[in-house]
Tab-separated table of N, CA and C in Angstrom:
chain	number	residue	atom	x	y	z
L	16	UNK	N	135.548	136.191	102.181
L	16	UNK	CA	135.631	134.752	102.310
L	16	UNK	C	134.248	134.146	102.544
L	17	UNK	N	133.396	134.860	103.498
L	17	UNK	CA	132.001	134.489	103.543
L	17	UNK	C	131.139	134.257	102.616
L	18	UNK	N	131.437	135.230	101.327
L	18	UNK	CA	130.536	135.092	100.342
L	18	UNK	C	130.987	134.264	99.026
L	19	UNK	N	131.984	133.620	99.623
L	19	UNK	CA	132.948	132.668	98.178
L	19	UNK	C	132.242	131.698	98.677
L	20	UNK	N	132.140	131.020	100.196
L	20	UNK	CA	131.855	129.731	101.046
L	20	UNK	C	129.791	130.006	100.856
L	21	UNK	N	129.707	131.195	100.778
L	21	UNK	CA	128.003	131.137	100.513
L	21	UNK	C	127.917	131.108	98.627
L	22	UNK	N	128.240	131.092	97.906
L	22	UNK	CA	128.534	130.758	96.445
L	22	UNK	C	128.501	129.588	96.116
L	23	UNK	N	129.649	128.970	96.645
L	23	UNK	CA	129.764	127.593	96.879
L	23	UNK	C	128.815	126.818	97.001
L	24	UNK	N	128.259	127.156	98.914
L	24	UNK	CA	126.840	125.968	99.290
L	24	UNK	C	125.863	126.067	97.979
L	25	UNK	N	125.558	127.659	97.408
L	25	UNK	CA	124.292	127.617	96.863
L	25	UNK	C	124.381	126.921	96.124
L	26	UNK	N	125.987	126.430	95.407
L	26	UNK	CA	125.786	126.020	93.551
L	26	UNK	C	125.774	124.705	93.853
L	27	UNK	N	126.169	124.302	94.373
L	27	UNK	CA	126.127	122.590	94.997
L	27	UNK	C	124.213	122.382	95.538
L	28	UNK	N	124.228	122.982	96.321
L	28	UNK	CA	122.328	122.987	96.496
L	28	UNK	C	121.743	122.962	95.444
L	29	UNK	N	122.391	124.048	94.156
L	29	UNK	CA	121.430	123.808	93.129
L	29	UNK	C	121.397	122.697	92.278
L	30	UNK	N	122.422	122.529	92.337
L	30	UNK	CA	123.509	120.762	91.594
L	30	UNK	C	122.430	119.878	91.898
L	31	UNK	N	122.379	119.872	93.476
L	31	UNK	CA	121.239	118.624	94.131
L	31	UNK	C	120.220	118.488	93.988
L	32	UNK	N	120.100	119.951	94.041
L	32	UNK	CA	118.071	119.824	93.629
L	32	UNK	C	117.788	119.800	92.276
L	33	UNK	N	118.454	120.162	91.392
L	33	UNK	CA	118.334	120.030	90.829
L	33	UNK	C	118.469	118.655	89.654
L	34	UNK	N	119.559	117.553	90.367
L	34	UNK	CA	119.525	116.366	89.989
L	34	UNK	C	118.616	115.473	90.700
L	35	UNK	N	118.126	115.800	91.902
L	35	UNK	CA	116.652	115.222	92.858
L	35	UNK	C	115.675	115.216	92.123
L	36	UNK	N	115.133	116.905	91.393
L	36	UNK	CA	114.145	116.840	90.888
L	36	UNK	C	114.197	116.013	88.939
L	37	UNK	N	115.281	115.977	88.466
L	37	UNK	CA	115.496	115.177	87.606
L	37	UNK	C	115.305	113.871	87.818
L	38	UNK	N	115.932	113.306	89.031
L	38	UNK	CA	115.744	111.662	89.065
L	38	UNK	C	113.991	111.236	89.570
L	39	UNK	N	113.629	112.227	90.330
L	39	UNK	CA	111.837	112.055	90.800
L	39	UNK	C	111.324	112.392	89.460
L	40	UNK	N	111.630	113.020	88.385
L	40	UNK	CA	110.800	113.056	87.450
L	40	UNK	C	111.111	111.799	86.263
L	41	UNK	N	112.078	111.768	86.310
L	41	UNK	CA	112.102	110.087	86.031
L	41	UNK	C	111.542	108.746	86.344
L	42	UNK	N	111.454	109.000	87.450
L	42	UNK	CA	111.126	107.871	88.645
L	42	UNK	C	109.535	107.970	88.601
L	43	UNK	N	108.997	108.979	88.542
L	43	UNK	CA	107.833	109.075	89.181
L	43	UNK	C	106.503	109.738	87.899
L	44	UNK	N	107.845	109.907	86.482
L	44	UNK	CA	106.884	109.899	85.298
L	44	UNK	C	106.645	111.702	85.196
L	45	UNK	N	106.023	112.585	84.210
L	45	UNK	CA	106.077	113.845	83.709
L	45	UNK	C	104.436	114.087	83.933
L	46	UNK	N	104.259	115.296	83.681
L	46	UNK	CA	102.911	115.855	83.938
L	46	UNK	C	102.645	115.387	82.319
L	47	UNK	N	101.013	115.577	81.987
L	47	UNK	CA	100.685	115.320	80.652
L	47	UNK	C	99.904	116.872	80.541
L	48	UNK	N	99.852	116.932	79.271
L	48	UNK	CA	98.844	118.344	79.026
L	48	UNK	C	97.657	118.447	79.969
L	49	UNK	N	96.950	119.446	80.207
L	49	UNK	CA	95.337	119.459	80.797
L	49	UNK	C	94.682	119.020	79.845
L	50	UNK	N	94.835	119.050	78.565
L	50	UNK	CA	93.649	118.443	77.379
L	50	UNK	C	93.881	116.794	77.705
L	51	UNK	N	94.710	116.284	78.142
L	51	UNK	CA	94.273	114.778	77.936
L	51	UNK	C	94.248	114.326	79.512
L	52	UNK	N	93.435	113.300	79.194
L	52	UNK	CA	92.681	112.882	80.935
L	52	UNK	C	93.643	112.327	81.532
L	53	UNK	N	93.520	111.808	82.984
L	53	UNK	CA	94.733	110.982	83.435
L	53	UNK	C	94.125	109.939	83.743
L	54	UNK	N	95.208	108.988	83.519
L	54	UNK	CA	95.242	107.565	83.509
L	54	UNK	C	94.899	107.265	84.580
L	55	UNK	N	94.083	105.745	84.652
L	55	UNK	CA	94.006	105.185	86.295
L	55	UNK	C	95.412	105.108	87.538
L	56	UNK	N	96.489	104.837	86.729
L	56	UNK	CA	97.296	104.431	88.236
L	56	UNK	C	98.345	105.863	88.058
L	57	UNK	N	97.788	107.199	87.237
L	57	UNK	CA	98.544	108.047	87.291
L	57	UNK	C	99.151	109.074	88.505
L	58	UNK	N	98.702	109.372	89.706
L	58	UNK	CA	99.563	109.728	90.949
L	58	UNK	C	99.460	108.653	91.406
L	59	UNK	N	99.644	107.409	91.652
L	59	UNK	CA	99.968	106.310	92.216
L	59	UNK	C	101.571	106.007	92.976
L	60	UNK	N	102.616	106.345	91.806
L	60	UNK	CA	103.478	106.046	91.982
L	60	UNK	C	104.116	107.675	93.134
L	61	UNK	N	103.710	108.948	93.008
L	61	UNK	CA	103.568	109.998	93.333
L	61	UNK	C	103.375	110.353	94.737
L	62	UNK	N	102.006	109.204	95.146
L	62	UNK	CA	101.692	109.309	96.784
L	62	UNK	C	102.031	107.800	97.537
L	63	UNK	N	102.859	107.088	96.639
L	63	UNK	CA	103.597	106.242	97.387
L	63	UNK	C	104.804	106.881	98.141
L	64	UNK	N	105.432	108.053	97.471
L	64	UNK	CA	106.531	108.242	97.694
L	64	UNK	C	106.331	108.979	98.726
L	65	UNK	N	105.041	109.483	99.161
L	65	UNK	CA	105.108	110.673	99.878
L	65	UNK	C	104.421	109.955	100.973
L	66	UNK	N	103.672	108.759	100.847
L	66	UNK	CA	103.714	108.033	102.303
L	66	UNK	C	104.897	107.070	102.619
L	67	UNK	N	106.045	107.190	101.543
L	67	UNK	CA	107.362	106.534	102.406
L	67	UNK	C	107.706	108.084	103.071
L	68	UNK	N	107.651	108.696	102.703
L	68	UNK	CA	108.435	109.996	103.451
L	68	UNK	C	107.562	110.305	104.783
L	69	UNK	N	106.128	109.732	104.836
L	69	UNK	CA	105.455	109.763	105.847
L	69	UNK	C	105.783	109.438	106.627
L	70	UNK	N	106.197	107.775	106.579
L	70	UNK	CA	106.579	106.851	107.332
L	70	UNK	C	108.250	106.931	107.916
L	71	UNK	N	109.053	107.751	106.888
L	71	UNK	CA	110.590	108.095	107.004
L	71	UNK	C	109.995	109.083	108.408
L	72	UNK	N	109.346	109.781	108.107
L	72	UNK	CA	109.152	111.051	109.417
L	72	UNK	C	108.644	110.832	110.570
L	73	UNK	N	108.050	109.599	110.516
L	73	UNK	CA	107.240	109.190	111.680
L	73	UNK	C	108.376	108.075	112.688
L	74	UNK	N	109.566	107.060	112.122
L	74	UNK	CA	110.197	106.890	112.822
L	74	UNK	C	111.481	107.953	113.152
L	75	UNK	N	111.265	109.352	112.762
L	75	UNK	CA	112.811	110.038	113.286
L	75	UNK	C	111.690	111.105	113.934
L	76	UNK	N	110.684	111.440	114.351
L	76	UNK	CA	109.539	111.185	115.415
L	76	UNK	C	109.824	110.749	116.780
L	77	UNK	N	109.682	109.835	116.300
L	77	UNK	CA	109.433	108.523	117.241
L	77	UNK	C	110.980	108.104	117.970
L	78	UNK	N	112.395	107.737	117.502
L	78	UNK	CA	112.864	107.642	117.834
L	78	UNK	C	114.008	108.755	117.432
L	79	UNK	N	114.295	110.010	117.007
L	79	UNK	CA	114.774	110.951	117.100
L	79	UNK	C	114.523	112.627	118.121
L	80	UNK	N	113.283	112.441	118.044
L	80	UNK	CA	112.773	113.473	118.053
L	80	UNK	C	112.422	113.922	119.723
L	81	UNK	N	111.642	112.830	119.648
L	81	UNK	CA	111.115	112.841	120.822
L	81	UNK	C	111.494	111.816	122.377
L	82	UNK	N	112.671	111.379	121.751
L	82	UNK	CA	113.735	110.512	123.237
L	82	UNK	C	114.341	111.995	124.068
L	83	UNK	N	114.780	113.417	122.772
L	83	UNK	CA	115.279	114.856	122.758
L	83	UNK	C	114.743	115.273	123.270
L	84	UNK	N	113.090	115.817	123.259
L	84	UNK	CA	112.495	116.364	123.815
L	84	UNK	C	111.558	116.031	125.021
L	85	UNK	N	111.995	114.762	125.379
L	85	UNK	CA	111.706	114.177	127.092
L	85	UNK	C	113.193	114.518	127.347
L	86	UNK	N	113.996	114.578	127.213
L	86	UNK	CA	115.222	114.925	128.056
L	86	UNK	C	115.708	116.166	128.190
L	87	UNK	N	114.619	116.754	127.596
L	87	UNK	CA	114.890	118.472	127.597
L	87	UNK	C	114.591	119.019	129.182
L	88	UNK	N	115.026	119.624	129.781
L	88	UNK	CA	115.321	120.274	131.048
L	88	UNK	C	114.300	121.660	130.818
L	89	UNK	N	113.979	122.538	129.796
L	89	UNK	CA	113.388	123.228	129.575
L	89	UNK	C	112.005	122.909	129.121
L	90	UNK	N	110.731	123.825	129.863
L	90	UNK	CA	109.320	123.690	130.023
L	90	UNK	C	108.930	124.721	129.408
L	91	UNK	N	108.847	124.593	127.885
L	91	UNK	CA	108.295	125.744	126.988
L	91	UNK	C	107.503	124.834	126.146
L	92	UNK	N	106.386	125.762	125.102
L	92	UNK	CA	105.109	125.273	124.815
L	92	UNK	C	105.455	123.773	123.896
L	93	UNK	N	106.605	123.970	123.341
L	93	UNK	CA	106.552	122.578	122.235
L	93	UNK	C	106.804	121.624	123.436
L	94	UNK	N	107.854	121.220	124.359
L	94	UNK	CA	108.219	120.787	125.117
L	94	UNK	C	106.843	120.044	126.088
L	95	UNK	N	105.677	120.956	126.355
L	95	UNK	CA	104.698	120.617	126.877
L	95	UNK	C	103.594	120.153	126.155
L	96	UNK	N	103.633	120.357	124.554
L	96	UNK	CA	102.793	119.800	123.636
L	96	UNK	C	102.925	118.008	123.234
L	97	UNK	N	104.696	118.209	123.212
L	97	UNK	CA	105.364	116.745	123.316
L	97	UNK	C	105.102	115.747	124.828
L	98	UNK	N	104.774	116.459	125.253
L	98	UNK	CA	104.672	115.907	126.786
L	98	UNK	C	103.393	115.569	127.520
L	99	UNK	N	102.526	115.920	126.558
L	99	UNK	CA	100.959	116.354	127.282
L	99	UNK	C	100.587	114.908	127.432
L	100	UNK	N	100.352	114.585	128.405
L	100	UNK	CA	99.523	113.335	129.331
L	100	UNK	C	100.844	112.137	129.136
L	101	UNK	N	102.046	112.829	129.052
L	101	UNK	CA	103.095	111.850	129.552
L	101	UNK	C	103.664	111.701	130.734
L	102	UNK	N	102.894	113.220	131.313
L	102	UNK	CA	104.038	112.988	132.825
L	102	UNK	C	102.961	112.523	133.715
L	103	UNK	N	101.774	111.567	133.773
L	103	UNK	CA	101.385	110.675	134.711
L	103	UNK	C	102.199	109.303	134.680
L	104	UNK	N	103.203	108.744	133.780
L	104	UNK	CA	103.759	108.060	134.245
L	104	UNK	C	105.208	108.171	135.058
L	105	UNK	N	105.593	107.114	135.416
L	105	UNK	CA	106.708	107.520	136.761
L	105	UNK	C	108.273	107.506	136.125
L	106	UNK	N	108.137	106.579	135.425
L	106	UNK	CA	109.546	105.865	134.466
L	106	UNK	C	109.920	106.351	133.354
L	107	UNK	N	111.076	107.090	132.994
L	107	UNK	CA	111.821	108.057	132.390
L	107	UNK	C	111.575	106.838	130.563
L	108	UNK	N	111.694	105.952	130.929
L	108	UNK	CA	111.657	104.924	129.157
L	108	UNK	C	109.879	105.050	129.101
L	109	UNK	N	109.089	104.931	129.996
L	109	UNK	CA	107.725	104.943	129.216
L	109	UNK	C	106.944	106.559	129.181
L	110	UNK	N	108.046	107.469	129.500
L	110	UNK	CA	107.888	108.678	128.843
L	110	UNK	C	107.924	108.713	127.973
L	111	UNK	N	109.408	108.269	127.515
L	111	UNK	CA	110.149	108.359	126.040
L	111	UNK	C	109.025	107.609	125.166
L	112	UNK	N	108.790	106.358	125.416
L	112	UNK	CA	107.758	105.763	124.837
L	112	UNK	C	106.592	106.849	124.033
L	113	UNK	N	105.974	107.442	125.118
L	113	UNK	CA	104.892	108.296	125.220
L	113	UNK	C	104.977	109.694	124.513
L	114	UNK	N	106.208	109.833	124.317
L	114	UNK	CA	106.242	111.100	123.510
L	114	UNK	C	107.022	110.484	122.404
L	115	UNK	N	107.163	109.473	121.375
L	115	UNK	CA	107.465	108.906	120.564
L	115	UNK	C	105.871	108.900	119.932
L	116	UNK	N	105.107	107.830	120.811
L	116	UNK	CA	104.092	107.597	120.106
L	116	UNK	C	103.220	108.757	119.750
L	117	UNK	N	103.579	109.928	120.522
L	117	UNK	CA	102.917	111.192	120.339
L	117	UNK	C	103.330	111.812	118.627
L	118	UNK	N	104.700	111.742	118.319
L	118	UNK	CA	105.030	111.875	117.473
L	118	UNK	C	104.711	111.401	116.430
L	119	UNK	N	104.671	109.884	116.510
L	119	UNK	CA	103.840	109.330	115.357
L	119	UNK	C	102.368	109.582	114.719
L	120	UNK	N	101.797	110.006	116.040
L	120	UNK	CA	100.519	110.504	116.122
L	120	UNK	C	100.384	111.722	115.105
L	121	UNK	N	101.667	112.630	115.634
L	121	UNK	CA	101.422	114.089	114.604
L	121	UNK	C	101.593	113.737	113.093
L	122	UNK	N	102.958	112.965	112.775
L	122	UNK	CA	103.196	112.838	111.228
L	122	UNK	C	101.962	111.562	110.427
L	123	UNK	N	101.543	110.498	111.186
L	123	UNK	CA	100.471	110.253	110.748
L	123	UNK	C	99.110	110.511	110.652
L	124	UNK	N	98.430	111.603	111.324
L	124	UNK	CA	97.440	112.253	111.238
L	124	UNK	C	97.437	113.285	110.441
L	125	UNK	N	98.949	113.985	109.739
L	125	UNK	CA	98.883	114.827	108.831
L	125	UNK	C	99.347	114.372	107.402
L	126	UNK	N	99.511	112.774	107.560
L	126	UNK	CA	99.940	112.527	106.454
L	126	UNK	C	98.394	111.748	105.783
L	127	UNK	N	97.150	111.299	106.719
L	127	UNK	CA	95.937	111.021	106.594
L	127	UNK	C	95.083	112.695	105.890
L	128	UNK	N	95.232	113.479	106.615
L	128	UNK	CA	95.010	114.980	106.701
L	128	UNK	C	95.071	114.667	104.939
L	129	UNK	N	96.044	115.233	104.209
L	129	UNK	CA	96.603	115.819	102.900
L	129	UNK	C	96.024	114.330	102.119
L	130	UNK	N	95.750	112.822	102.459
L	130	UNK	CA	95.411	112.400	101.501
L	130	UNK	C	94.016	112.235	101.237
L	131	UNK	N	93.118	112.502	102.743
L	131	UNK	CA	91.950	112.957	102.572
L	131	UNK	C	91.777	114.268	101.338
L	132	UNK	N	92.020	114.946	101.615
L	132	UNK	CA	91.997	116.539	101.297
L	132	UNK	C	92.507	116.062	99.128
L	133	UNK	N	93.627	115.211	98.854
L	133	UNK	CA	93.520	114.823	97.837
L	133	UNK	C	92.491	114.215	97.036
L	134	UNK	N	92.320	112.833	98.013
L	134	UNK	CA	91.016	111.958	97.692
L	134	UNK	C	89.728	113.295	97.298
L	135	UNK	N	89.682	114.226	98.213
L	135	UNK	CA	88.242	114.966	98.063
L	135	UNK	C	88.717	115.887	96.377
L	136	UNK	N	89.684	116.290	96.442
L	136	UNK	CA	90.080	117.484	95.008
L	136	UNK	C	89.938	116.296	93.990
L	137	UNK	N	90.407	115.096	94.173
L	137	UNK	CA	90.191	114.200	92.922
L	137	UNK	C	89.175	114.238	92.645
L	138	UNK	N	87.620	113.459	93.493
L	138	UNK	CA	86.617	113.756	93.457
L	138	UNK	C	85.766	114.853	92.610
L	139	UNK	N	86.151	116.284	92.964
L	139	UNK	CA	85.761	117.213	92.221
L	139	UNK	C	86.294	117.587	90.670
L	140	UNK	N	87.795	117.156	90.733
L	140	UNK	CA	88.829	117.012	89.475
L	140	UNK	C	89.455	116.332	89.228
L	141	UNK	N	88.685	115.421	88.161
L	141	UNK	CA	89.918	114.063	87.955
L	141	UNK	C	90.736	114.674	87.616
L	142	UNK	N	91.247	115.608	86.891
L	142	UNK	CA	92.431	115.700	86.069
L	142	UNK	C	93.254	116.123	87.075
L	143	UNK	N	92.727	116.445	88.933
L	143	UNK	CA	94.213	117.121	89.184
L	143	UNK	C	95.123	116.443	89.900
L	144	UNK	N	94.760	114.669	89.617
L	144	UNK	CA	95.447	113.504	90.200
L	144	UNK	C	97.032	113.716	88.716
L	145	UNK	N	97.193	114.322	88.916
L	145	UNK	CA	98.542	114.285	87.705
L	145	UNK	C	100.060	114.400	88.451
C-alpha cells in the first residue's frame, strides 16, 4: 500500500513540475542558441520573478518564521542565531519584531548576494544573461 500511495505522490509531482516549468517557460520566454547574442531586456523578466520570490520569502520570514522561533522553548544554534541581540529587549512582541526583522535581513542579503554575483558573470559574459 506504501508504494501505490508513493507512485501516486511522485506522478502528480511530476504532473506539477512539470506544468510549472511549462507555464515559466512561457511566461518568462525560451533560451536562444549560444551563437546569437542576447537581447537588452533578455533576463529581465527572469530576475523579476526571482525577486518576487525574494520578497514572497522575506514576509513568511518575517511573519511566519520567526513569531515560531521566538516562541520556541528550546536553546539550540538556529534558535540562538534567530535570536542574537534580541534578548536585550524585555517585551515578548518587540522580540518577535526583532527576529522578524532578522529574517528579512537573511532573505534580503542573499537575494542582493546572487544578484551581485549575476551583475559580475554578466560583466564577464554577456551571453550568460539568457
Amino acid at each position: 500500500m506504501a508504494s501505490l500511495v508513493t507512485c501516486v505522490v511522485s506522478g502528480v509531482t511530476w504532473c506539477f513540475c512539470s506544468a510549472a516549468g511549462s507555464l515559466l517557460g512561457s511566461c518568462c520566454g525560451n533560451d536562444k542558441a549560444s551563437t546569437v547574442p542576447p537581447g537588452a531586456h533578455s533576463g529581465r523578466k527572469r530576475s523579476v520573478l526571482l525577486l518576487v520570490f525574494a520578497i514572497a520569502i522575506a514576509f513568511v520570514f518575517q511573519y511566519g518564521v520567526a513569531p515560531a522561533v521566538a516562541n520556541v522553548t528550546i536553546s539550540n544554534f538556529v534558535t540562538d542565531a534567530w535570536l542574537d541581540g534580541c534578548t536585550k529587549y524585555g517585551e515578548d512582541i518587540l522580540v518577535d519584531r526583532c527576529a522578524g526583522q532578522a529574517g528579512v535581513y537573511r532573505s534580503a542579503f542573499s537575494s542582493t548576494l546572487f544578484f551581485a554575483l549575476a551583475a559580475i558573470g554578466v560583466a564577464c559574459k554577456p551571453s550568460a544573461n539568457r
